[in-house]
GROMACS .gro file of C-alpha atoms in nm:
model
  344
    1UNK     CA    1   7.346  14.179  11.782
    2UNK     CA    2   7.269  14.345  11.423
    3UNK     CA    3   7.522  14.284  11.166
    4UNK     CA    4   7.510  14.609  10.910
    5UNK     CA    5   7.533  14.608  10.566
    6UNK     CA    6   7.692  14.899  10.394
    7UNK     CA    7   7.671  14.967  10.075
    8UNK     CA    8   7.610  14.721   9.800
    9UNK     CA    9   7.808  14.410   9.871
   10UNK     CA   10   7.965  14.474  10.217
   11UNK     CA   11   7.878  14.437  10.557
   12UNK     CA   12   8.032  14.528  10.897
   13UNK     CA   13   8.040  14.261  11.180
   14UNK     CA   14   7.868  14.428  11.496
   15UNK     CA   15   8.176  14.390  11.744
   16UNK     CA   16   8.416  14.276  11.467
   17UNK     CA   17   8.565  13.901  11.516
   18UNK     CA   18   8.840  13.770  11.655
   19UNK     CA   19   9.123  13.530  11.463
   20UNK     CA   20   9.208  13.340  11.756
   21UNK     CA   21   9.495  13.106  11.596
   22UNK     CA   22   9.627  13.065  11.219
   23UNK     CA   23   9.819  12.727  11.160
   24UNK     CA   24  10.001  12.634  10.794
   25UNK     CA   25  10.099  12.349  10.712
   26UNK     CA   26  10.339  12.307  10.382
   27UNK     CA   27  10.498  12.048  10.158
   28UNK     CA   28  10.874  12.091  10.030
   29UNK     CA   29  10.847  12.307   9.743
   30UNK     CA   30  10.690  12.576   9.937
   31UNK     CA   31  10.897  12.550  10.242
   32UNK     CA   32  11.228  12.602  10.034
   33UNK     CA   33  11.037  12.933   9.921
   34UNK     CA   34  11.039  13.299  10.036
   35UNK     CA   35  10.797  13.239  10.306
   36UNK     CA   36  10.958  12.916  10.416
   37UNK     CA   37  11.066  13.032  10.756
   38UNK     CA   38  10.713  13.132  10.859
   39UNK     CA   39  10.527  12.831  10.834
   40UNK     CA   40  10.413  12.603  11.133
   41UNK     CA   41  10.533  12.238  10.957
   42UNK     CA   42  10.692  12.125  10.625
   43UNK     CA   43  10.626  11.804  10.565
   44UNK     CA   44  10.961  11.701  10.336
   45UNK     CA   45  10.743  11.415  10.147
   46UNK     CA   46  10.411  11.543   9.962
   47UNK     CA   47  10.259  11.180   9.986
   48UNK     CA   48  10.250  11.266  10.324
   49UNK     CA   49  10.282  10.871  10.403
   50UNK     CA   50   9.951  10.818  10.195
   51UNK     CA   51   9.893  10.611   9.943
   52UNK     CA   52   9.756  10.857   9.707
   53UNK     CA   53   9.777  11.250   9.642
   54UNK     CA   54   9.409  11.292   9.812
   55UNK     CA   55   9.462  11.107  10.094
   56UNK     CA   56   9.739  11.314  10.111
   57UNK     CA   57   9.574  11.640  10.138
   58UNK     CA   58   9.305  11.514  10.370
   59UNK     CA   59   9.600  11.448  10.595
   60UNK     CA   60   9.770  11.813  10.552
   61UNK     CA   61   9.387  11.935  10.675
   62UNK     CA   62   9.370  11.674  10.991
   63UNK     CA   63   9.684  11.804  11.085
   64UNK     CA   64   9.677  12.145  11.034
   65UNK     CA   65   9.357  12.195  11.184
   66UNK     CA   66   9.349  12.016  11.496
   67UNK     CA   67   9.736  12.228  11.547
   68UNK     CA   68   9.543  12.558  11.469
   69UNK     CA   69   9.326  12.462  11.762
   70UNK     CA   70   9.542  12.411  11.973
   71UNK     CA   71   9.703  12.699  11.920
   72UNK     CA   72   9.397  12.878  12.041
   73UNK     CA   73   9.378  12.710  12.334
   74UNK     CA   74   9.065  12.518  12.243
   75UNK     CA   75   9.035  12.159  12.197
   76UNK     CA   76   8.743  11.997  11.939
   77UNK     CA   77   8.447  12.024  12.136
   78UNK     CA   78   8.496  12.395  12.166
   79UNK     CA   79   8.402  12.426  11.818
   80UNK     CA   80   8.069  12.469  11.708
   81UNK     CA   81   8.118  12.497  11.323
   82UNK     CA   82   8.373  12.353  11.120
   83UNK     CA   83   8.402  12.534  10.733
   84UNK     CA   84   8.664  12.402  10.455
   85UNK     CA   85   8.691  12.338  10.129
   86UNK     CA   86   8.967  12.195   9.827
   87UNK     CA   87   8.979  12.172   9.479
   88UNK     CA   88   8.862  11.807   9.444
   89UNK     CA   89   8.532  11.674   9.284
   90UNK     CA   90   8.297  11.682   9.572
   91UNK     CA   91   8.535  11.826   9.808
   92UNK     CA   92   8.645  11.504   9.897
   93UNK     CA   93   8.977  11.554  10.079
   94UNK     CA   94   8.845  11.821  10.287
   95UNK     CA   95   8.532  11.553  10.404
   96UNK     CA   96   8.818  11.291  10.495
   97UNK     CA   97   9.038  11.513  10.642
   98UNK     CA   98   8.793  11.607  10.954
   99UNK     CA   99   8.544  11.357  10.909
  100UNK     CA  100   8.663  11.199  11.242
  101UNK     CA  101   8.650  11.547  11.438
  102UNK     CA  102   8.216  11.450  11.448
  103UNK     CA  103   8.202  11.911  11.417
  104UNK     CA  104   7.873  12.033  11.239
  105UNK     CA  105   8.063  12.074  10.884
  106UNK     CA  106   7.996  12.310  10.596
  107UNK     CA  107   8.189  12.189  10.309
  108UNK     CA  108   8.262  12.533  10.100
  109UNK     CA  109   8.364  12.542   9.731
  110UNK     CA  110   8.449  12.870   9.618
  111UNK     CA  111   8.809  12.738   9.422
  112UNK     CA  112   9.087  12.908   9.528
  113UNK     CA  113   8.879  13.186   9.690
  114UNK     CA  114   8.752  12.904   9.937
  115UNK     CA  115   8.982  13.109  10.227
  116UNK     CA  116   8.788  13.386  10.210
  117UNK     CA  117   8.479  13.215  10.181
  118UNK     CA  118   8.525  13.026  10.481
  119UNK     CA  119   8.654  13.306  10.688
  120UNK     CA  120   8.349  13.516  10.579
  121UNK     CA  121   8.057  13.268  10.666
  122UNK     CA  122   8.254  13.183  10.971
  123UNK     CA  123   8.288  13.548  11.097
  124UNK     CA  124   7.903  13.624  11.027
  125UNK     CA  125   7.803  13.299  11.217
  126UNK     CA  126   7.972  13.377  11.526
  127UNK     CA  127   7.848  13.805  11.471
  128UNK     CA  128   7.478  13.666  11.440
  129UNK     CA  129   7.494  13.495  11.765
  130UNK     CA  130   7.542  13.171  11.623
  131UNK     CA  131   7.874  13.062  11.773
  132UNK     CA  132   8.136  13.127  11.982
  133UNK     CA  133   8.388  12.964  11.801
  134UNK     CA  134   8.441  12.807  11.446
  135UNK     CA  135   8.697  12.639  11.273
  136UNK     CA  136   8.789  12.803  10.901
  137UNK     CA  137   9.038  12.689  10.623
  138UNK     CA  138   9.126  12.590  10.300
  139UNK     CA  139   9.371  12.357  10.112
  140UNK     CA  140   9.457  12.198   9.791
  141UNK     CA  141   9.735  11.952   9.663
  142UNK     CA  142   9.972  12.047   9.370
  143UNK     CA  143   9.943  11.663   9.196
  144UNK     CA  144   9.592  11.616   9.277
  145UNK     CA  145   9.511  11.968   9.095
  146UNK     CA  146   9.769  11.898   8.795
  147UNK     CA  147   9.574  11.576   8.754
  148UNK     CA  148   9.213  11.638   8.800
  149UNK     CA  149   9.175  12.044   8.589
  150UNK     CA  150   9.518  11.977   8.323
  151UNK     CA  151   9.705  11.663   8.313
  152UNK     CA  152   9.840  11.381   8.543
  153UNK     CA  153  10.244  11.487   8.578
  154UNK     CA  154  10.339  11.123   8.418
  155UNK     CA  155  10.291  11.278   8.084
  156UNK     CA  156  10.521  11.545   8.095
  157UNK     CA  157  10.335  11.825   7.948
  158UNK     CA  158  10.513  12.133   7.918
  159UNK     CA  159  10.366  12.441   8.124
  160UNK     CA  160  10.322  12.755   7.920
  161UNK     CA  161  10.449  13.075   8.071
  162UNK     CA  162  10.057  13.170   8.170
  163UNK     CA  163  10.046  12.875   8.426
  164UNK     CA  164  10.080  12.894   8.757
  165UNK     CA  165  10.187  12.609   9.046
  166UNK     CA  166   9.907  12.462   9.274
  167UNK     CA  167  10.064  12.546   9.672
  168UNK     CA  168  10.040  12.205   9.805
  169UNK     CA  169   9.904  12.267  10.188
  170UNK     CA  170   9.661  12.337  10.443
  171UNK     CA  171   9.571  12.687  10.581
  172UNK     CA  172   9.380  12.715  10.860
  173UNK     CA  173   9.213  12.989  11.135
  174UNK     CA  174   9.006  12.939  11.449
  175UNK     CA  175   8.766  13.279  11.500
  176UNK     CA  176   8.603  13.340  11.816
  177UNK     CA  177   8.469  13.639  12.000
  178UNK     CA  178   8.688  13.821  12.262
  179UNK     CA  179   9.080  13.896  12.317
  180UNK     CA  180   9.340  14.103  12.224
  181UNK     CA  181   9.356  13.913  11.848
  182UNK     CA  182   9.319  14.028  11.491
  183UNK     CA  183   8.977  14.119  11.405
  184UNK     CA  184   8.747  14.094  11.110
  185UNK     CA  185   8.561  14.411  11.112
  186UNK     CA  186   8.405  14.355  10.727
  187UNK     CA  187   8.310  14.134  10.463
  188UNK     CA  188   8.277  14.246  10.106
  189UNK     CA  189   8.164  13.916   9.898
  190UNK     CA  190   8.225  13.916   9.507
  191UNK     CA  191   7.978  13.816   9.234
  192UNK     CA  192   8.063  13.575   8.960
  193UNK     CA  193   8.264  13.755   8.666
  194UNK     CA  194   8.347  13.595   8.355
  195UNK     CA  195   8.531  13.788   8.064
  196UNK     CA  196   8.530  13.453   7.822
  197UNK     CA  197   8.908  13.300   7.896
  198UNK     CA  198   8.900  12.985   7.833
  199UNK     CA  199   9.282  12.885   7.883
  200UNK     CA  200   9.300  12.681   8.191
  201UNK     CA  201   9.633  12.804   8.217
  202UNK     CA  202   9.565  13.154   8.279
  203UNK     CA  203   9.394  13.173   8.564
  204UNK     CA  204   9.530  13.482   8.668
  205UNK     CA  205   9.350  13.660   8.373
  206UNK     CA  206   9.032  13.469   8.465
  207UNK     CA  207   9.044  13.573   8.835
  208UNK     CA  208   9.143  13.916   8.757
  209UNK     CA  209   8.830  14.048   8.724
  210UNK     CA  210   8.624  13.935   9.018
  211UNK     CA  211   8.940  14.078   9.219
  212UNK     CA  212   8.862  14.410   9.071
  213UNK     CA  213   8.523  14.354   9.134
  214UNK     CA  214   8.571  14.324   9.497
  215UNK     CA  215   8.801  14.610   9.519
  216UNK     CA  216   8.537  14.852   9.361
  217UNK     CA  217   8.268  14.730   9.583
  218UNK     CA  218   8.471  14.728   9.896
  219UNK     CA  219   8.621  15.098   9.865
  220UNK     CA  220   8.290  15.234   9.728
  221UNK     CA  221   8.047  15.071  10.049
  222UNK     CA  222   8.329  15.182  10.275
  223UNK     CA  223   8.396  15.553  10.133
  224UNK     CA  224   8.777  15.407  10.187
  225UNK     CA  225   9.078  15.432   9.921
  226UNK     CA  226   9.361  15.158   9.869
  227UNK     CA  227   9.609  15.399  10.079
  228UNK     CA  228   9.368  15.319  10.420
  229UNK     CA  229   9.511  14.957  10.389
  230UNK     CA  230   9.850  14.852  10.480
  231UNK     CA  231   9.843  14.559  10.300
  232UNK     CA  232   9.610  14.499   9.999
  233UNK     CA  233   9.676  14.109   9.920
  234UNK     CA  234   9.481  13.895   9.656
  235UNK     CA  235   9.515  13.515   9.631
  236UNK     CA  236   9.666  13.367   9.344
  237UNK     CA  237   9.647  13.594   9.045
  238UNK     CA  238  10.031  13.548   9.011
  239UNK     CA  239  10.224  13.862   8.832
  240UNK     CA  240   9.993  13.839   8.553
  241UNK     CA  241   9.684  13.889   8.720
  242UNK     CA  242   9.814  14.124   8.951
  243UNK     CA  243   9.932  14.333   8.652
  244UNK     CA  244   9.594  14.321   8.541
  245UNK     CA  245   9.373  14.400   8.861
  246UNK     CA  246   9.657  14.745   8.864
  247UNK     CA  247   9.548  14.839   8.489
  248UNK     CA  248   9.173  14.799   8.562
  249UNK     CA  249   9.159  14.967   8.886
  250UNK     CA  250   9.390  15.280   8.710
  251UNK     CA  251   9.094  15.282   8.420
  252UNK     CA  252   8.859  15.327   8.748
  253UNK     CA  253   9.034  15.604   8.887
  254UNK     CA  254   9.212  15.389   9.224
  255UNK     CA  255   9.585  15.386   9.216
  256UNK     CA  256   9.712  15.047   9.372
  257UNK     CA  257  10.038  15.110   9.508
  258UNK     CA  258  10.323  14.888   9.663
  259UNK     CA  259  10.082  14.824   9.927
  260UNK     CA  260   9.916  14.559   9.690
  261UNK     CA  261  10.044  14.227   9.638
  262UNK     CA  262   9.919  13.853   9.537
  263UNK     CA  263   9.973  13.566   9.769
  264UNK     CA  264  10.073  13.372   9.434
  265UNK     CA  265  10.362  13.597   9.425
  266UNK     CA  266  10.483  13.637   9.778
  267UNK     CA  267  10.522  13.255   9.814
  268UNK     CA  268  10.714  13.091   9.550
  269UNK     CA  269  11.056  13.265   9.348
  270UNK     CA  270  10.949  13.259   9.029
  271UNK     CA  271  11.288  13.238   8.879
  272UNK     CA  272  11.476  13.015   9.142
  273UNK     CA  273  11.176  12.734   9.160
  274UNK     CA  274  11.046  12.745   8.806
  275UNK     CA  275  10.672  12.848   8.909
  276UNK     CA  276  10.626  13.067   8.561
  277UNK     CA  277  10.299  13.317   8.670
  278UNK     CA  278  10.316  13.222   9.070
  279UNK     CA  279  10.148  13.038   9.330
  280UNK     CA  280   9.805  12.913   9.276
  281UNK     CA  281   9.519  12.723   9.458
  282UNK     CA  282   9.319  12.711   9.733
  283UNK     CA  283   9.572  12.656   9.980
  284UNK     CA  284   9.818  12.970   9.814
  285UNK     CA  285   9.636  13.245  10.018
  286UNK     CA  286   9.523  13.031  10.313
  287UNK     CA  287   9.885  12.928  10.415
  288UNK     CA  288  10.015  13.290  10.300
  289UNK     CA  289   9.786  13.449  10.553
  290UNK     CA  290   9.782  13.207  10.824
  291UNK     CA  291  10.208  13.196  10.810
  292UNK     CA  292  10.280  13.511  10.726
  293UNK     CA  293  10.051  13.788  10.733
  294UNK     CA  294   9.873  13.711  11.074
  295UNK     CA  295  10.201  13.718  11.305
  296UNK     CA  296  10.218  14.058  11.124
  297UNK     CA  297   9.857  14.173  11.225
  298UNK     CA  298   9.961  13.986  11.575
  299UNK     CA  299  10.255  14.255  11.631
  300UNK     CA  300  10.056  14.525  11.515
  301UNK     CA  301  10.296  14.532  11.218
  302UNK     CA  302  10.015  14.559  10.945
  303UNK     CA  303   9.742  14.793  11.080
  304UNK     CA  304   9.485  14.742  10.838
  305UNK     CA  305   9.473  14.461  10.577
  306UNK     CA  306   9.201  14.379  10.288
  307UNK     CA  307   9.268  14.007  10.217
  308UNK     CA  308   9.095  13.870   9.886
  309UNK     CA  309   9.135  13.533   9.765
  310UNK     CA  310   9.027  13.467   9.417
  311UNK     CA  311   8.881  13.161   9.252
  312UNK     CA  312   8.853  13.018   8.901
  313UNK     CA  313   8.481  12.817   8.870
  314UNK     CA  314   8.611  12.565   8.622
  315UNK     CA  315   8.612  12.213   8.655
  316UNK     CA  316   8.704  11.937   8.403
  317UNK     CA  317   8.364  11.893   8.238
  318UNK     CA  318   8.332  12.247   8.145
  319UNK     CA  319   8.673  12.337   8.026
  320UNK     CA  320   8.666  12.035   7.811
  321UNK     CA  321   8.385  12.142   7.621
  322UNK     CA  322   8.547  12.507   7.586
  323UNK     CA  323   8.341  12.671   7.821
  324UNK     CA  324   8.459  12.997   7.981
  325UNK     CA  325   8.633  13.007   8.317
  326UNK     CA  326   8.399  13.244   8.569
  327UNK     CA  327   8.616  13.408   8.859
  328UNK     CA  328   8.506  13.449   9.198
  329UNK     CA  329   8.648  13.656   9.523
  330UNK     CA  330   8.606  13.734   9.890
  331UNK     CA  331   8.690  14.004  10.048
  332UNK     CA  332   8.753  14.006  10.452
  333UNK     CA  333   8.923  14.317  10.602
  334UNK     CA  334   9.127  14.274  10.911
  335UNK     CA  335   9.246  14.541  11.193
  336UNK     CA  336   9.565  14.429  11.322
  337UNK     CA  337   9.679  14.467  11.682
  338UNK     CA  338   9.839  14.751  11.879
  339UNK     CA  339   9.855  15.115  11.771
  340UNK     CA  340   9.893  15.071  11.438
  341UNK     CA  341   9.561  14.898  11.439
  342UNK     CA  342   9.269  15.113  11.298
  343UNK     CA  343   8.955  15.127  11.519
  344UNK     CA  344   8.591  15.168  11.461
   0.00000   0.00000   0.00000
């Protein structure tokens, strides 16, 4: 089996890989939004029963994960490669969260592009012969984000209109080889951009960048435009990222039409819930995709998607001293089921 690169920054998975299963798991906030109705569980308290915000999470990932296998019909010894990441320091609530599943583990960091990451290196490990099955995801926590990259909720700072609201959650996907599932035909995997913003509450203009990045790339290695994609969905730029990947694209000569949209947008109403730019972090375009997008490539509804979640490479240390916020992003393209679904 010979994975091929194409082009500059993409390759194409020799038999394409199959999404076996997609699980999301939620907390209030984003169950009373727009996308309520299509997640797997909403867990009404965000403490999840824990004692603090991280335990929290890991408990969103224990749960969502060992559901997303059993939705594929696997249990935990099917697995031969476990891949997550959060937003903590040392990705700490992803290594207590499946600790106890004893699955060879690559902890990921890639911010709130960790979704794509994992979905990526998962895909190519099962394409190079490596696995038959792996286990991908991504999540973060709303009040363990607020308190680790801004400030801890109990001191009431205001949000400026720039900010966007951490999706508190797990996303998760098993990928295997065979069936009549969505499948990840290519990868096209971003660089690190930075453009010097330094607000840590503008992350959408930080991201922006590597999304555009990823864009170019993809459509130029592939010889495709935007209109080949049914669905052209970035993670968590919110409305002013999105604004901005539509601007720099135009200067390039690709029109993005209504075809492109953020997960940041999609899950939360801006207006109704107070969210200001959108939905943000690491669990925004896992539990978009997993809940709502892959029923869609399921039905055959979408027929080709390019899913890209985006990351801001800040952390505490580095913001403090006025650093620059890089972006990253990850591009995975997806055929969808049926006979809408494009084939090779």
């Amino acid at each position: 089996m010979n994975a091929k690169r194409i082009g500059k920054q993409t390759v194409r998975l020799n038999e394409g890989v199959r999404i076996l299963s997609a699980a999301s798991t939620v907390s209030k906030k984003e169950g009373e939004g727009p996308l309520g109705k299509y997640f797997d569980k909403i867990v009404e308290d965000s403490t999840f029963g824990e004692k603090s915000w991280e335990l929290a999470e890991s408990h969103f990932i224990q749960e969502n994960m060992q559901l997303a296998v059993k939705k594929a019909g696997l249990k935990m010894n099917d697995i031969d490669y476990l891949l997550c990441g959060d937003l903590l320091n040392q990705c700490t609530a992803s290594t207590f969260g499946i600790m106890n599943f004893q699955i060879p583990f690559f902890g990921l960091f890639g911010a709130c592009s960790t979704m794509g990451e994992s979905m990526s290196l998962g895909a190519m490990l099962i394409d190079g012969g490596y696995a038959n099955h792996t286990l991908v995801g991504a999540s973060s926590h709303f009040c363990g984000a607020e308190k680790q990259f801004r400030a801890p909720l109990a001191l009431g700072n205001q949000r400026p209109p720039t900010a966007s609201w951490t999706v508190t959650g797990d996303g998760s996907v098993v990928l295997g080889r065979k069936g009549n599932f969505p499948c990840i035909t290519e990868i096209t995997t971003g660089k690190i951009m930075d453009m010097g913003i330094t607000d840590a509450n503008n992350m959408g203009a930080a991201m922006a960048p590597a999304a555009v990045d990823v864009l170019l790339n993809h459509f130029q290695d592939t010889g495709r435009t935007p209109q080949d994609y049914d669905v052209i969905a970035t993670g968590d730029l919110g409305e002013i990222g999105r604004s901005l990947v539509v601007d720099l694209m135009k200067k390039e000569g690709y029109t993005l039409d209504e075809s492109y949209t953020d997960c940041g947008i999609e899950i939360f109403d801006k207006n109704k819930q107070d969210t200001h730019n959108g939905g943000s972090g690491c669990a925004c375009s896992a539990v978009t995709f997993c809940g709502y997008y892959y029923p869609k490539l399921m039905s055959g509804a979408i027929g080709r998607m390019l899913f890209i979640p985006t990351g801001a490479l800040l952390s505490p240390t580095s913001s403090q001293q006025g650093q620059s916020i890089p972006g990253i992003a990850h591009g995975v393209c997806i055929e969808g089921c049926g006979e809408k679904g494009v084939k090779q």
